[in-house]
């Protein structure tokens, strides 16, 4: 279960992320399959926390190849995480899961109804899926397979951060309130920091990450990052 209402959010942050709307959704309890080292899994978990949705978490340990088991193939034939099961419904993409949760919770703030705002949020969600996470997945897969990462991909990553920097004219990616696209992107960007730290030209990205630090749901991301860094450090120790 992930809750946020029992914690105090500093007043200065409420103007940036409108969390005061949060309510409990009443529907069949979802089961989320995943591993917290995965940015998309953390994205879904943080979204559920903000929306005050009670979910059952079933860990699929990626480092034990539990995503390759016959059991999990029945849940998600793609053998990737996350996957969510709600009754007979199975959803196997983090963005689709998050949008589903917003819809069943009656959310109007994380995923705004205004067509122009929603288009901007969609644009960043698709950018996360097609660019940020694609690069993250390639780099992390190679890293844990003990394979080199080519410089072109590293340059592509920093170019992607340039695009975030360009969009961060306010405190968040789309204006002055935290929206769904911020949550998905921060999970990916912070996962890459142990391997590729931010550079000087990404000052807004750095501040954007700082904006999350006092928000109670962000503990989910911190916890996953600790586990991820432990795995990265294990590889580093092998190489030293």
Coordinates of C-alpha atoms in Angstrom, one line a residue:
X1 CA 0.0 0.0 0.0
X2 CA 1.3 3.5 -0.8
X3 CA -0.2 6.5 0.9
X4 CA 0.6 10.2 0.9
X5 CA -2.1 11.9 2.8
X6 CA -0.7 11.1 6.3
X7 CA 2.4 13.2 5.6
X8 CA 2.9 16.9 5.6
X9 CA 3.9 18.6 2.3
X10 CA 5.6 22.0 2.7
X11 CA 3.3 24.8 1.6
X12 CA 5.8 26.2 -0.9
X13 CA 5.7 22.9 -2.8
X14 CA 1.9 22.7 -3.0
X15 CA 2.0 25.6 -5.5
X16 CA 4.1 23.4 -7.7
X17 CA 2.4 20.0 -7.4
X18 CA -1.3 20.0 -6.6
X19 CA -1.5 17.0 -4.3
X20 CA -4.4 18.3 -2.3
X21 CA -6.9 16.6 -4.6
X22 CA -5.8 13.1 -3.7
X23 CA -8.6 10.7 -2.9
X24 CA -9.0 6.9 -2.5
X25 CA -10.2 5.1 -5.6
X26 CA -12.7 2.3 -5.1
X27 CA -12.1 -0.6 -7.5
X28 CA -10.6 -4.1 -7.7
X29 CA -7.2 -4.1 -6.0
X30 CA -4.5 -4.1 -8.6
X31 CA -1.5 -6.4 -8.5
X32 CA 1.7 -4.8 -9.7
X33 CA 4.5 -7.1 -10.8
X34 CA 8.0 -5.5 -10.9
X35 CA 11.3 -4.8 -9.4
X36 CA 12.1 -1.4 -7.8
X37 CA 15.4 -1.2 -9.6
X38 CA 13.4 -0.5 -12.7
X39 CA 12.5 3.1 -13.4
X40 CA 9.1 2.3 -15.1
X41 CA 8.2 0.2 -12.0
X42 CA 9.0 3.1 -9.7
X43 CA 7.0 5.4 -12.0
X44 CA 3.9 3.3 -11.5
X45 CA 4.4 3.0 -7.8
X46 CA 4.8 6.7 -7.3
X47 CA 1.7 7.4 -9.4
X48 CA -0.3 4.9 -7.3
X49 CA 1.0 6.6 -4.1
X50 CA 0.0 10.1 -5.2
X51 CA -3.5 8.9 -6.3
X52 CA -3.8 7.1 -2.9
X53 CA -4.5 3.8 -4.7
X54 CA -3.9 0.6 -2.6
X55 CA -2.0 -1.9 -4.7
X56 CA -0.5 -5.3 -4.1
X57 CA 3.2 -5.5 -5.1
X58 CA 4.6 -8.8 -6.3
X59 CA 8.3 -8.6 -6.8
X60 CA 9.8 -10.0 -10.0
X61 CA 13.6 -10.1 -9.3
X62 CA 15.3 -9.1 -12.5
X63 CA 18.7 -10.2 -11.3
X64 CA 17.3 -13.7 -10.7
X65 CA 15.7 -13.7 -14.1
X66 CA 12.3 -14.1 -12.5
X67 CA 10.9 -12.2 -15.5
X68 CA 11.8 -15.3 -17.6
X69 CA 9.8 -17.8 -15.6
X70 CA 6.8 -19.6 -17.0
X71 CA 4.7 -17.9 -14.2
X72 CA 5.6 -14.4 -15.4
X73 CA 5.3 -15.2 -19.1
X74 CA 1.6 -15.9 -18.3
X75 CA 1.3 -12.4 -16.9
X76 CA 3.4 -10.6 -19.5
X77 CA 4.6 -12.5 -22.6
X78 CA 7.1 -9.7 -23.3
X79 CA 8.9 -10.7 -20.0
X80 CA 9.4 -7.1 -19.0
X81 CA 8.4 -5.1 -16.0
X82 CA 6.1 -3.6 -14.9
X83 CA 2.9 -5.5 -15.5
X84 CA -0.4 -4.9 -13.7
X85 CA -3.3 -7.2 -13.3
X86 CA -6.7 -6.0 -12.3
X87 CA -9.1 -8.9 -12.3
X88 CA -8.9 -10.3 -15.8
X89 CA -7.3 -7.1 -17.2
X90 CA -3.5 -7.2 -17.8
X91 CA -1.6 -4.1 -18.7
X92 CA 2.1 -4.4 -19.6
X93 CA 3.4 -0.9 -20.2
X94 CA 4.2 1.6 -17.4
X95 CA 2.7 4.6 -19.2
X96 CA -0.5 2.7 -20.0
X97 CA -0.7 1.5 -16.4
X98 CA -0.2 5.1 -15.0
X99 CA -2.9 6.5 -17.4
X100 CA -5.2 3.7 -16.3
X101 CA -4.7 4.5 -12.6
X102 CA -5.4 8.2 -13.3
X103 CA -8.6 7.3 -15.1
X104 CA -10.0 5.0 -12.5
X105 CA -9.1 7.5 -9.7
X106 CA -10.9 10.3 -11.5
X107 CA -7.7 12.3 -11.6
X108 CA -7.8 15.7 -13.2
X109 CA -4.5 17.1 -12.1
X110 CA -1.6 14.6 -12.8
X111 CA -3.1 14.1 -16.3
X112 CA -5.0 17.4 -17.0
X113 CA -8.2 17.4 -19.1
X114 CA -7.3 20.6 -21.0
X115 CA -6.5 19.5 -24.5
X116 CA -3.4 21.8 -24.8
X117 CA -1.9 20.7 -21.5
X118 CA -2.7 17.1 -22.1
X119 CA -1.0 17.3 -25.5
X120 CA 2.1 18.6 -23.8
X121 CA 2.0 15.9 -21.1
X122 CA 1.6 13.3 -23.8
X123 CA 4.5 14.7 -25.7
X124 CA 6.8 14.3 -22.7
X125 CA 5.4 10.8 -21.9
X126 CA 6.2 9.7 -25.4
X127 CA 9.6 11.3 -25.2
X128 CA 10.2 9.3 -22.1
X129 CA 9.2 6.1 -23.7
X130 CA 10.9 6.6 -27.1
X131 CA 14.0 8.4 -26.0
X132 CA 14.9 8.6 -22.3
X133 CA 14.0 5.0 -21.3
X134 CA 15.2 3.6 -24.6
X135 CA 18.7 5.0 -23.9
X136 CA 18.5 4.0 -20.2
X137 CA 17.5 0.4 -21.1
X138 CA 20.3 0.1 -23.7
X139 CA 23.0 1.4 -21.4
X140 CA 21.9 -0.5 -18.3
X141 CA 21.5 -3.8 -20.2
X142 CA 25.0 -3.4 -21.6
X143 CA 26.4 -2.4 -18.2
X144 CA 25.0 -5.4 -16.3
X145 CA 26.0 -7.7 -19.2
X146 CA 29.6 -6.4 -18.8
X147 CA 29.5 -5.0 -22.3
X148 CA 30.9 -1.6 -23.3
X149 CA 28.6 1.4 -24.0
X150 CA 29.4 3.3 -27.2
X151 CA 30.1 7.0 -27.0
X152 CA 27.4 7.8 -29.5
X153 CA 24.8 6.6 -27.1
X154 CA 26.3 8.5 -24.2
X155 CA 26.1 11.7 -26.4
X156 CA 22.5 10.8 -27.2
X157 CA 21.7 10.7 -23.5
X158 CA 23.1 14.1 -22.8
X159 CA 21.3 15.5 -25.9
X160 CA 18.1 14.1 -24.3
X161 CA 18.9 15.9 -21.1
X162 CA 19.3 19.1 -23.2
X163 CA 15.7 18.7 -24.3
X164 CA 14.6 18.4 -20.7
X165 CA 16.6 21.5 -19.9
X166 CA 14.9 23.3 -22.7
X167 CA 11.5 22.4 -21.4
X168 CA 12.2 23.3 -17.8
X169 CA 11.4 27.0 -18.2
X170 CA 9.3 26.7 -15.0
X171 CA 9.6 24.4 -12.0
X172 CA 8.3 21.4 -13.9
X173 CA 8.3 20.0 -17.4
X174 CA 4.9 21.4 -18.3
X175 CA 4.4 24.6 -16.4
X176 CA 4.4 25.2 -12.7
X177 CA 2.7 22.1 -11.4
X178 CA 4.1 18.6 -11.2
X179 CA 2.3 16.3 -13.7
X180 CA 2.5 12.7 -14.8
X181 CA 5.3 13.3 -17.2
X182 CA 7.5 14.6 -14.4
X183 CA 7.2 11.4 -12.5
X184 CA 8.0 9.1 -15.3
X185 CA 11.0 11.2 -16.4
X186 CA 12.6 11.7 -13.0
X187 CA 12.6 7.9 -12.4
X188 CA 14.7 7.4 -15.5
X189 CA 17.0 10.4 -15.2
X190 CA 17.9 9.7 -11.6
X191 CA 18.6 6.0 -12.5
X192 CA 21.3 7.1 -14.9
X193 CA 23.1 9.5 -12.5
X194 CA 25.4 6.9 -10.9
X195 CA 26.9 6.2 -14.4
X196 CA 26.5 9.6 -16.1
X197 CA 26.2 12.5 -13.7
X198 CA 24.6 15.8 -14.7
X199 CA 26.9 18.3 -16.3
X200 CA 27.1 22.1 -15.9
X201 CA 24.7 22.9 -18.8
X202 CA 21.9 21.0 -17.0
X203 CA 21.3 23.3 -14.1
X204 CA 17.5 23.3 -14.5
X205 CA 17.4 19.5 -14.6
X206 CA 19.3 19.5 -11.3
X207 CA 16.8 21.9 -9.7
X208 CA 13.9 19.9 -11.1
X209 CA 15.2 16.8 -9.3
X210 CA 15.6 18.8 -6.2
X211 CA 11.9 19.8 -6.4
X212 CA 11.0 16.2 -5.7
X213 CA 13.1 15.7 -2.6
X214 CA 10.5 16.9 0.0
X215 CA 7.6 15.1 -1.5
X216 CA 6.6 12.0 0.5
X217 CA 5.9 9.7 -2.4
X218 CA 9.5 10.3 -3.7
X219 CA 10.7 7.9 -0.9
X220 CA 9.7 5.2 -3.4
X221 CA 12.2 6.4 -6.0
X222 CA 14.9 6.8 -3.3
X223 CA 14.4 3.2 -2.2
X224 CA 14.7 1.9 -5.7
X225 CA 17.8 4.0 -6.4
X226 CA 19.5 2.6 -3.3
X227 CA 18.9 -0.9 -4.6
X228 CA 20.0 0.0 -8.1
X229 CA 23.2 1.6 -6.8
X230 CA 24.1 -1.5 -4.8
X231 CA 23.9 -3.5 -8.0
X232 CA 26.0 -1.0 -9.9
X233 CA 28.6 -1.0 -7.1
X234 CA 28.8 -4.8 -7.3
X235 CA 29.7 -4.5 -11.0
X236 CA 32.2 -1.8 -10.2
X237 CA 33.9 -3.9 -7.5
X238 CA 34.2 -6.8 -10.0
X239 CA 36.1 -4.4 -12.3
X240 CA 38.4 -2.9 -9.7

